[in-house]
Short mmCIF file of C-alpha atoms in Angstrom, two decimals:
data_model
loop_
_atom_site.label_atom_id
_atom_site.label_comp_id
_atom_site.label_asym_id
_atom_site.label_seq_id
_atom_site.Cartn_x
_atom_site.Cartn_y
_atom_site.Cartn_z
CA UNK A 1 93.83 85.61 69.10
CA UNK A 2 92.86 82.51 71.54
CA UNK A 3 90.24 80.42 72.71
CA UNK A 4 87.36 81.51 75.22
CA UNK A 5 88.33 80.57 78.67
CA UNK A 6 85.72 78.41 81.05
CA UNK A 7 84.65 80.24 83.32
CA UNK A 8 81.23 79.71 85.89
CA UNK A 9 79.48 82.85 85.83
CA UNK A 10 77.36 81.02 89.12
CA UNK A 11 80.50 81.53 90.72
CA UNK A 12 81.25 85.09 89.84
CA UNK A 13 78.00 86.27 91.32
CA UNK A 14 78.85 84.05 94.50
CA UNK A 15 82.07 85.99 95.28
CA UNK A 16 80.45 89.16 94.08
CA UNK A 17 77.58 88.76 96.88
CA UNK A 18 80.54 87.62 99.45
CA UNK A 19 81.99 91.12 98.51
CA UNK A 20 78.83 93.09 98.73
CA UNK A 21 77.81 91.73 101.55
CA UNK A 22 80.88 93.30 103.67
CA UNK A 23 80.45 96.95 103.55
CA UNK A 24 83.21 99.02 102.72
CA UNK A 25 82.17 102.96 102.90
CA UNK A 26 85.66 105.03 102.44
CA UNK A 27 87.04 106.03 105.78
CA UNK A 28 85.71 103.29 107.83
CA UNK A 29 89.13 101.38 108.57
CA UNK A 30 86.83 98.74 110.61
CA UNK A 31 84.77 97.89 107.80
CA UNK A 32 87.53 98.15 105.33
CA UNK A 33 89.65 95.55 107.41
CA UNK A 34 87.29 93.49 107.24
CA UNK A 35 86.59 94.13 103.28
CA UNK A 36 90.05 93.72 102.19
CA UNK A 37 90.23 90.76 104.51
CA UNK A 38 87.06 89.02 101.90
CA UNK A 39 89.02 90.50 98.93
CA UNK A 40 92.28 88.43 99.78
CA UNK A 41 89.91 85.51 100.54
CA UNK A 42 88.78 85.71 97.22
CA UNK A 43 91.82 86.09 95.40
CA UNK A 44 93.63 83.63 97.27
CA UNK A 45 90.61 80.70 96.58
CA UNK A 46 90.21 81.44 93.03
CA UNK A 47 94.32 81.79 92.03
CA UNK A 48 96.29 80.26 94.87
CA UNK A 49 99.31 81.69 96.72
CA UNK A 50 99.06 84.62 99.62
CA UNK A 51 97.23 87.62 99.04
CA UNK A 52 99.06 90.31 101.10
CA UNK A 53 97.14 92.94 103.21
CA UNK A 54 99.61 96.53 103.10
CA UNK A 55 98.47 98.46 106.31
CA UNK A 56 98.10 102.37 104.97
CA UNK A 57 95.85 105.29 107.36
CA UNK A 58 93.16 104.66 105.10
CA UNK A 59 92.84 100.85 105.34
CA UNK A 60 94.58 97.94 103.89
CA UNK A 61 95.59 97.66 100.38
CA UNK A 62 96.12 94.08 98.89
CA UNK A 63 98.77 92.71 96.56
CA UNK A 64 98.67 89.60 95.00
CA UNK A 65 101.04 88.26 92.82
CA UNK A 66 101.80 85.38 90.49
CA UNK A 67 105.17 85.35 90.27
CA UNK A 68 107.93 85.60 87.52
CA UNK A 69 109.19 88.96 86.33
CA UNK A 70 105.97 91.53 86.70
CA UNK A 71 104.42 92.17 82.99
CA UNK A 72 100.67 93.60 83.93
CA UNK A 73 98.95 95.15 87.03
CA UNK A 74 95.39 94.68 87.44
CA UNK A 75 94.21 97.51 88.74
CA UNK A 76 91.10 98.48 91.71
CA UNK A 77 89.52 99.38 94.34
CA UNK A 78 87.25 97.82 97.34
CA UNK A 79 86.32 100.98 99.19
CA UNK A 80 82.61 102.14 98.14
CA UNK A 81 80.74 105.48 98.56
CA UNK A 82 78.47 103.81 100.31
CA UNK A 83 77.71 104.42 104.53
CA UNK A 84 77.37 101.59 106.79
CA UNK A 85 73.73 100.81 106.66
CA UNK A 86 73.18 100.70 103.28
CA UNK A 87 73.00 96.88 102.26
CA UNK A 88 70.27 96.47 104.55
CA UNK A 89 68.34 99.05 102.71
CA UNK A 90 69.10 97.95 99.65
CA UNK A 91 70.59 94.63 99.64
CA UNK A 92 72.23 92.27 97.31
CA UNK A 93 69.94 90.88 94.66
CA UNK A 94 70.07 88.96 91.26
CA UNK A 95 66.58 89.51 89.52
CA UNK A 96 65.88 90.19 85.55
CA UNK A 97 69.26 89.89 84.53
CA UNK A 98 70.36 92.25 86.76
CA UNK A 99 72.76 91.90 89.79
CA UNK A 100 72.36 95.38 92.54
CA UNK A 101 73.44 96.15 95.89
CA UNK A 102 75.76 98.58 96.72
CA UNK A 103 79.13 98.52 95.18
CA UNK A 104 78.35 96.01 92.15
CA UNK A 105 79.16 98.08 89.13
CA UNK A 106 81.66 100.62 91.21
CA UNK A 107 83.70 98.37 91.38
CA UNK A 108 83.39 94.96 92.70
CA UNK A 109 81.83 93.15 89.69
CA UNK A 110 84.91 94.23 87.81
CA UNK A 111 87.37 92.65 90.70
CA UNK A 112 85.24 89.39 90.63
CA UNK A 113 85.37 89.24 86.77
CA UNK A 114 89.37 90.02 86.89
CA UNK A 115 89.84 87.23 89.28
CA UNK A 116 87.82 84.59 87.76
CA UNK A 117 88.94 85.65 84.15
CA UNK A 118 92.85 84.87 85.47
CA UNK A 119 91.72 81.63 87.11
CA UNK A 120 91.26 79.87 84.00
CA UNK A 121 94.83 80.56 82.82
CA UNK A 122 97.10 78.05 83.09
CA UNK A 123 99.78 80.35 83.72
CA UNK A 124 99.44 83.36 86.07
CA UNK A 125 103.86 84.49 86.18
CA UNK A 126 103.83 88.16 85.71
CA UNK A 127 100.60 88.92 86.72
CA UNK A 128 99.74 91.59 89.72
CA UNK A 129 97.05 92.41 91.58
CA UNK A 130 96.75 95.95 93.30
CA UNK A 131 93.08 96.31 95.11
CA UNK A 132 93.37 99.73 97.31
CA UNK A 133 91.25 101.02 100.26
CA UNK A 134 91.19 104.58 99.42
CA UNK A 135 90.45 105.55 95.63
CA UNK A 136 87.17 106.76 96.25
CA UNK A 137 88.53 109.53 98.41
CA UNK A 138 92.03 110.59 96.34
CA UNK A 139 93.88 107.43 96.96
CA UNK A 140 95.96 109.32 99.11
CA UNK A 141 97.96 106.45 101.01
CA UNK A 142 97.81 103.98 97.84
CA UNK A 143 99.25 106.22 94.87
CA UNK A 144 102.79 105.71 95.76
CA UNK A 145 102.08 101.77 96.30
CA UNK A 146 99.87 102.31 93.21
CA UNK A 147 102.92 104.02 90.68
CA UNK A 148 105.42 101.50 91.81
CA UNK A 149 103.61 98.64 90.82
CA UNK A 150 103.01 100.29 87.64
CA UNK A 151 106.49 101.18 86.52
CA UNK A 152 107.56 98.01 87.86
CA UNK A 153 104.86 95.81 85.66
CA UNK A 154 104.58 98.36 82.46
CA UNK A 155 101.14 97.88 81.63
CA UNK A 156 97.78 98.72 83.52
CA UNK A 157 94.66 97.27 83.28
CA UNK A 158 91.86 99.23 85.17
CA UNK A 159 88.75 96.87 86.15
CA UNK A 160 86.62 100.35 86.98
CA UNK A 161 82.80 99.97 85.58
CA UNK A 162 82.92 100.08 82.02
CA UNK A 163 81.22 103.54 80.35
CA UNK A 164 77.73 103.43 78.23
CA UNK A 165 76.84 100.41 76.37
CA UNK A 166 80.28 98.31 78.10
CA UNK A 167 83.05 100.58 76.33
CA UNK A 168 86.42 100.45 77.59
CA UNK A 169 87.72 103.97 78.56
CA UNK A 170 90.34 104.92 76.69
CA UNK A 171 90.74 108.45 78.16
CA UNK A 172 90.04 110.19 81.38
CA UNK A 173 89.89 114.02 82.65
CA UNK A 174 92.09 115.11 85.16
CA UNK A 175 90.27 115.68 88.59
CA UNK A 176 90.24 117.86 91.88
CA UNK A 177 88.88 119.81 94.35
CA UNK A 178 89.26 123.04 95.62
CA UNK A 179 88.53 124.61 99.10
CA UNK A 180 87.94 128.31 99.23
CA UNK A 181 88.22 130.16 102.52
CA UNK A 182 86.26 133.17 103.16
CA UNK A 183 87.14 135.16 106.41
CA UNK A 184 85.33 138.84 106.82
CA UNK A 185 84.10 140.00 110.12
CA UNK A 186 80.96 139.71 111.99
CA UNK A 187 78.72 143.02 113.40
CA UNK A 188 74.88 142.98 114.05
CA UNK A 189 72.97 143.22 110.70
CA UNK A 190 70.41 145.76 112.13
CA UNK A 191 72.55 147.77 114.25
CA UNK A 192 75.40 148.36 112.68
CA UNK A 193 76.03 145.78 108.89
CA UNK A 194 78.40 148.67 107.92
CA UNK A 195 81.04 147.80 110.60
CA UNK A 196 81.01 144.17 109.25
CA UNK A 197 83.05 142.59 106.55
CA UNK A 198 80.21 139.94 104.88
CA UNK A 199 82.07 136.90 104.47
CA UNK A 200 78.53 135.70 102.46
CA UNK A 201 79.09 138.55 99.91
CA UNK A 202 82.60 138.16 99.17
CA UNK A 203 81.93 134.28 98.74
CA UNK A 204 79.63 135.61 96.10
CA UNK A 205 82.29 137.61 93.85
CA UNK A 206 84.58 134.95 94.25
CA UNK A 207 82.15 132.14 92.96
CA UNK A 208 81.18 134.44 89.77
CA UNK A 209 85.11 134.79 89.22
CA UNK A 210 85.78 130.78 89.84
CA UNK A 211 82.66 129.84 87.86
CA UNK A 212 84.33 131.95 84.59
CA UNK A 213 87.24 129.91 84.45
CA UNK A 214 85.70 127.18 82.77
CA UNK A 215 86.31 126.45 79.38
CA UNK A 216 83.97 123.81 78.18
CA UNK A 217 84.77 123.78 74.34
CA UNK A 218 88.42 122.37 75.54
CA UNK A 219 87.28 120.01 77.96
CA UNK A 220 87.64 122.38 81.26
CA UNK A 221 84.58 122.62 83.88
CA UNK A 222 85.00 124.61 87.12
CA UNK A 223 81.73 124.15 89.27
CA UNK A 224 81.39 125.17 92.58
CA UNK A 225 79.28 122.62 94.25
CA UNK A 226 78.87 123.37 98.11
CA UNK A 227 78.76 126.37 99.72
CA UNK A 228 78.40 127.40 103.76
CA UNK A 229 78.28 130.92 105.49
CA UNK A 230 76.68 132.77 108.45
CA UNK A 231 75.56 132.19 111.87
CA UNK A 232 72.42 133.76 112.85
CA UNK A 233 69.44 135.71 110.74
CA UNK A 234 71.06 139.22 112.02
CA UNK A 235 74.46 138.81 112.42
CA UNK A 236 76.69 139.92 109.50
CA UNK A 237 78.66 135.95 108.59
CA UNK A 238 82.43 136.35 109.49
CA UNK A 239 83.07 132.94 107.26
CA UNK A 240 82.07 131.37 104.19
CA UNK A 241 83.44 128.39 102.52
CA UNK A 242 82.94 127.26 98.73
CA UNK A 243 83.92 124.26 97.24
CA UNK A 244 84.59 123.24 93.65
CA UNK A 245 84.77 120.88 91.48
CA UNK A 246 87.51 120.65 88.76
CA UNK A 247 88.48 118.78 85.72
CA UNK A 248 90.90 119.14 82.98
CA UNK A 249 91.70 117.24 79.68
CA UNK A 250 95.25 118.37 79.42
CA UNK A 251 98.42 119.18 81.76
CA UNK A 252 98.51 123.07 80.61
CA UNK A 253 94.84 123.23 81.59
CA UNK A 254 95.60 121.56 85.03
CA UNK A 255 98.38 124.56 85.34
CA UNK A 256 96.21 126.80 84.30
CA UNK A 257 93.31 126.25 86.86
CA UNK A 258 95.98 126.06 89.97
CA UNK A 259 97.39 129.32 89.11
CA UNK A 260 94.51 131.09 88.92
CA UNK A 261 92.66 129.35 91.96
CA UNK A 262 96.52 130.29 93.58
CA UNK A 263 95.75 133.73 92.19
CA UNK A 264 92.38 134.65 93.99
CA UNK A 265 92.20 137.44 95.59
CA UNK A 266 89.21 139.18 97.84
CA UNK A 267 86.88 142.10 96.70
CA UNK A 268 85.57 143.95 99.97
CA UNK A 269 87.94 145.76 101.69
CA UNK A 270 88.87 144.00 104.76
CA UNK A 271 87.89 140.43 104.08
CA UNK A 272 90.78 137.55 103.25
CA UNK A 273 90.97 133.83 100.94
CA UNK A 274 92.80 131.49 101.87
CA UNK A 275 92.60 128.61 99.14
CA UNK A 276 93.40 124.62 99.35
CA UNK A 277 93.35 122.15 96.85
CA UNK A 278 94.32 120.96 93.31
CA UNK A 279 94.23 118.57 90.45
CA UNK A 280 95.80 115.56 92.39
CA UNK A 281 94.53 113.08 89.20
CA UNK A 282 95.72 114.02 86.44
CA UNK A 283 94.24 114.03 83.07
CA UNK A 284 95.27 110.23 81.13
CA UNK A 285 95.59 110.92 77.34
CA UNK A 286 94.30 108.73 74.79
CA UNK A 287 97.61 108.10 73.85
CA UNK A 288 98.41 106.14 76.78
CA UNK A 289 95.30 103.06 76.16
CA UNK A 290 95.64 102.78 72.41
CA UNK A 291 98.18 100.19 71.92
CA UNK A 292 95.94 98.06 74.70
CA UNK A 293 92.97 98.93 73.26
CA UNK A 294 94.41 98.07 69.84
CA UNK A 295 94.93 94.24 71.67
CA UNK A 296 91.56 94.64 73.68
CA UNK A 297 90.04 95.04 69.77
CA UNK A 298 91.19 92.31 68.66
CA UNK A 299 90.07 90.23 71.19
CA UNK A 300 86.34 91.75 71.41
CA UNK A 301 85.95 93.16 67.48
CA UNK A 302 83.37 96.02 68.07
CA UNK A 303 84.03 96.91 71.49
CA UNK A 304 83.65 100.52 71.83
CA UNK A 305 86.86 103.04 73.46
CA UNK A 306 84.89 105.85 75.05
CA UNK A 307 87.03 109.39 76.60
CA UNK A 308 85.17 110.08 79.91
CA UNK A 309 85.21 112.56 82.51
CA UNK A 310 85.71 110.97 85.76
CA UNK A 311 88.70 110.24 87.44
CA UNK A 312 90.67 106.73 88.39
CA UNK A 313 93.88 105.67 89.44
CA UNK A 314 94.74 104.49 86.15
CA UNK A 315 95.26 108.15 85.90
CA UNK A 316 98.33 107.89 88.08
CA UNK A 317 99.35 105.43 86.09
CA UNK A 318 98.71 106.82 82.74
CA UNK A 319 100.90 110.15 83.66
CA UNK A 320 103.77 108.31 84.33
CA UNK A 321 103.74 106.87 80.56
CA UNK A 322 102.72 103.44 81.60
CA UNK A 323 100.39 101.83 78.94
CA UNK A 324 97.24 101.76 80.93
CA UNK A 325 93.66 100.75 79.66
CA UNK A 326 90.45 101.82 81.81
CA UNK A 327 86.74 100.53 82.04
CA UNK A 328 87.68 96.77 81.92
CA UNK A 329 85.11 95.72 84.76
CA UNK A 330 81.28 95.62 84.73
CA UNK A 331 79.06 96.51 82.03
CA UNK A 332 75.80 98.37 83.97
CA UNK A 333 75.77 101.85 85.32
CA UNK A 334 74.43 103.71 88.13
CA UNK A 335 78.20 104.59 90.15
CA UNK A 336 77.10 106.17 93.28
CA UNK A 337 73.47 106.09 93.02
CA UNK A 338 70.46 103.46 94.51
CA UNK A 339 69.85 102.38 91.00
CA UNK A 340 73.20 100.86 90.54
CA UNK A 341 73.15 97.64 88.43
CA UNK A 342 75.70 95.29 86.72
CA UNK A 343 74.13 93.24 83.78
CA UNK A 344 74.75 89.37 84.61
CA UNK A 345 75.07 88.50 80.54
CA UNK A 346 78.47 90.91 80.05
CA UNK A 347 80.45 88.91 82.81
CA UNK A 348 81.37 85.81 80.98
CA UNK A 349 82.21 88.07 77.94
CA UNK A 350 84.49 90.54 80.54
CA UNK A 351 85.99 87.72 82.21
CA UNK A 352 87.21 86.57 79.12
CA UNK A 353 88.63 89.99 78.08
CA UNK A 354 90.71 90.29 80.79
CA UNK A 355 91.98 86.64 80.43
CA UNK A 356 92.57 87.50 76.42
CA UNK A 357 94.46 90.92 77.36
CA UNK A 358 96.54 89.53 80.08
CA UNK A 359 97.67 86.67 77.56
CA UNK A 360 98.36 89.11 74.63
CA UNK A 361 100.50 91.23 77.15
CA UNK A 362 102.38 88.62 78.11
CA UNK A 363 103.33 87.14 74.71
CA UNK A 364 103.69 90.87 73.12
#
C-alpha cells in the first residue's frame, strides 16, 4: 500500500527517556503538569504547530492537531500506575534489546512511536492527537473530551501496548468496579457477640453470592479482590467493605451484572448494603476494529488481531460506533509490573504502521 517511512529509531528512544524520566503516577496533578507539559514538548518538536494543554481535576489533557477537516484520532494516555519514587528504583535503561523504566510499554513507547511515525508524513491535515491524564483511573474528566474527538474524527487509533507477540487488539471486555458496603453493629465478642450484627459475616454471604455471578464460558468474571472489616480481636466488626472486579464481553452482560449487584440484599437480620459502582467501560466488539484491522493487514501481512480482557478508552470510543483499532503502540509486556519492557526492534516496524494506517484512512 506505500513505501516505509524514515524514521530514527535513536530518536524514538530519546523522547521515550525524556517521557520516562518525568513521572506521572495517576492523581498527582503536580507531576502530571509537568508530564503533559514534556508530552506537548514532544509533539510540538517532532510535528510543528501548538500542542494544547486542556485543564481537567485530574490533570491536563493535550490536543494536538494538524489541521484540515478531522479524519483520525490518535488515541493515549501519559498518566502511569506508577508512585513518585519509582524511576529512581528502577530507572530508564536500554540494554539487550530491551528499553525499561516505568511507563515504557504502558503507554509511552506507543505515544513516541505515534509521533515519530506521523513526522515523516508529508502531510499531517486531519490528523488528531488526544493524550489524557486520567485513563489509568476511569478517565473520568477526559471521556467527554475523549467521545467528541471521536465522533468528530470517525476513526480511532489506540497506541495502548500491543497484546502477546505485538498483536493489535481488535476487541476489548467491558470493565468496572464495584464497592460493597457492609454496616452491622458492634458488641464485645466475649461478653455479649449475640447482641452484635457481624458486619465480617455478612461480608462473607455476600462475597459467595457476588463470586456466583460469573459466567466464564461467555466471557463474564466477577472477582472480589479486596476486602476490610473489624476493629479490635474482641469486638464484634460493625463494617466491612468488599471490592470487585468486573468485566463483560457484551452490553446484556454489563446489564446483567448492575442489576444484580443493584439487587443485593443482606442475610443477618439487622445488618444493611449499600452498593457503588458499575461497568463505566464498556465492552468494544470486534465489529468495531475490523475494517481498520482489515487496512492495518494490509500494511503489516501477518500481524496478529488478538480479543483481550482489559479495558481502554478506545472502549468509549468503540460504543459509540466509531471505527476504533486498539494495541497500536509497543510490542513488550509487563503493564503494571517491575519487569516491564518494550522491545527496541518492533519500533521502526510500529512507527511505520501508524504512518501506513493514518495514510490509508485518509485516502479511504
Amino acid at each position: 500500500m506505500r513505501k516505509a517511512v524514515e524514521v530514527s529509531v535513536d530518536a524514538m528512544i530519546e523522547d521515550l527517556r525524556t517521557l520516562v524520566e518525568t513521572e506521572s503516577p495517576s492523581r498527582d496533578p503536580d507531576a502530571l503538569a509537568a508530564s503533559g507539559a514534556a508530552v506537548a514538548a514532544v509533539i510540538e518538536r517532532r510535528l510543528g504547530g501548538r500542542a494544547v494543554l486542556v485543564a481537567s481535576e485530574a490533570g491536563p489533557h493535550v490536543h494536538w492537531s494538524g489541521g484540515g477537516d478531522p479524519r483520525v484520532l490518535i488515541l493515549g494516555h501519559h498518566d502511569t500506575v506508577f508512585p513518585l519514587g519509582t524511576l529512581e528504583r528502577r530507572p530508564f535503561r536500554v540494554r539487550d534489546g530491551r528499553a525499561t523504566g516505568p511507563g515504557v510499554f504502558d503507554m509511552l513507547g506507543g505515544l513516541v512511536q505515534a509521533v515519530h511515525g506521523l513526522a515523516a508524513l508529508d502531510d499531517l491535515s486531519g490528523v488528531e492527537i488526544l493524550v489524557t491524564a486520567d485513563e489509568e483511573v476511569g478517565s473520568r474528566s477526559s471521556r467527554a473530551l475523549i467521545e467528541e474527538r471521536a465522533l468528530a474524527c470517525g476513526a480511532v487509533l489506540v497506541f495502548e501496548g500491543a497484546a502477546d507477540g505485538g498483536a493489535l487488539k481488535t476487541g476489548r471486555k467491558g470493565c468496572g468496579t464495584f464497592q460493597v458496603f457492609v454496616t452491622g453493629r458492634a458488641s464485645h465478642a466475649g461478653l455479649e457477640p449475640e447482641a452484635g450484627v457481624n458486619a465480617l459475616i455478612e461480608a462473607a454471604h455476600q462475597v459467595l453470592d457476588i463470586a456466583a455471578l460469573g459466567r466464564p464460558g461467555i466471557g463474564t468474571t466477577v472477582t472480589p479482590t479486596v476486602a476490610s472489616a473489624g476493629t479490635l480481636d474482641n469486638v464484634v466488626p460493625a463494617e466491612a467493605t468488599v471490592v470487585v472486579d468486573v468485566r463483560v464481553e457484551s452490553a446484556d452482560e454489563k446489564e446483567r451484572v448492575e442489576a444484580a449487584f443493584a439487587a443485593l440484599a443482606p442475610r443477618l437480620d439487622g445488618a444493611r448494603i449499600e452498593v457503588t459502582g458499575s461497568v463505566g467501560r464498556p465492552p468494544m466488539p470486534g465489529a468495531a476494529s475490523a475494517g481498520l484491522f482489515a487496512l492495518a493487514e494490509r500494511l503489516l501481512p501477518g500481524i496478529e488481531g488478538r480479543a483481550v480482557g482489559g479495558g481502554s478508552d478506545g472502549n468509549f470510543t468503540a460504543a459509540l460506533g466509531v471505527p476504533t483499532l486498539d494495541g497500536l503502540g509497543a510490542v513488550g509486556g509487563g503493564a503494571h509490573a517491575d519487569h516491564e519492557y518494550l522491545v527496541i526492534d518492533a519500533m521502526e516496524e510500529r512507527a511505520n504502521l501508524a504512518a501506513g494506517l493514518v495514510d490509508a484512512i485518509r485516502n479511504a
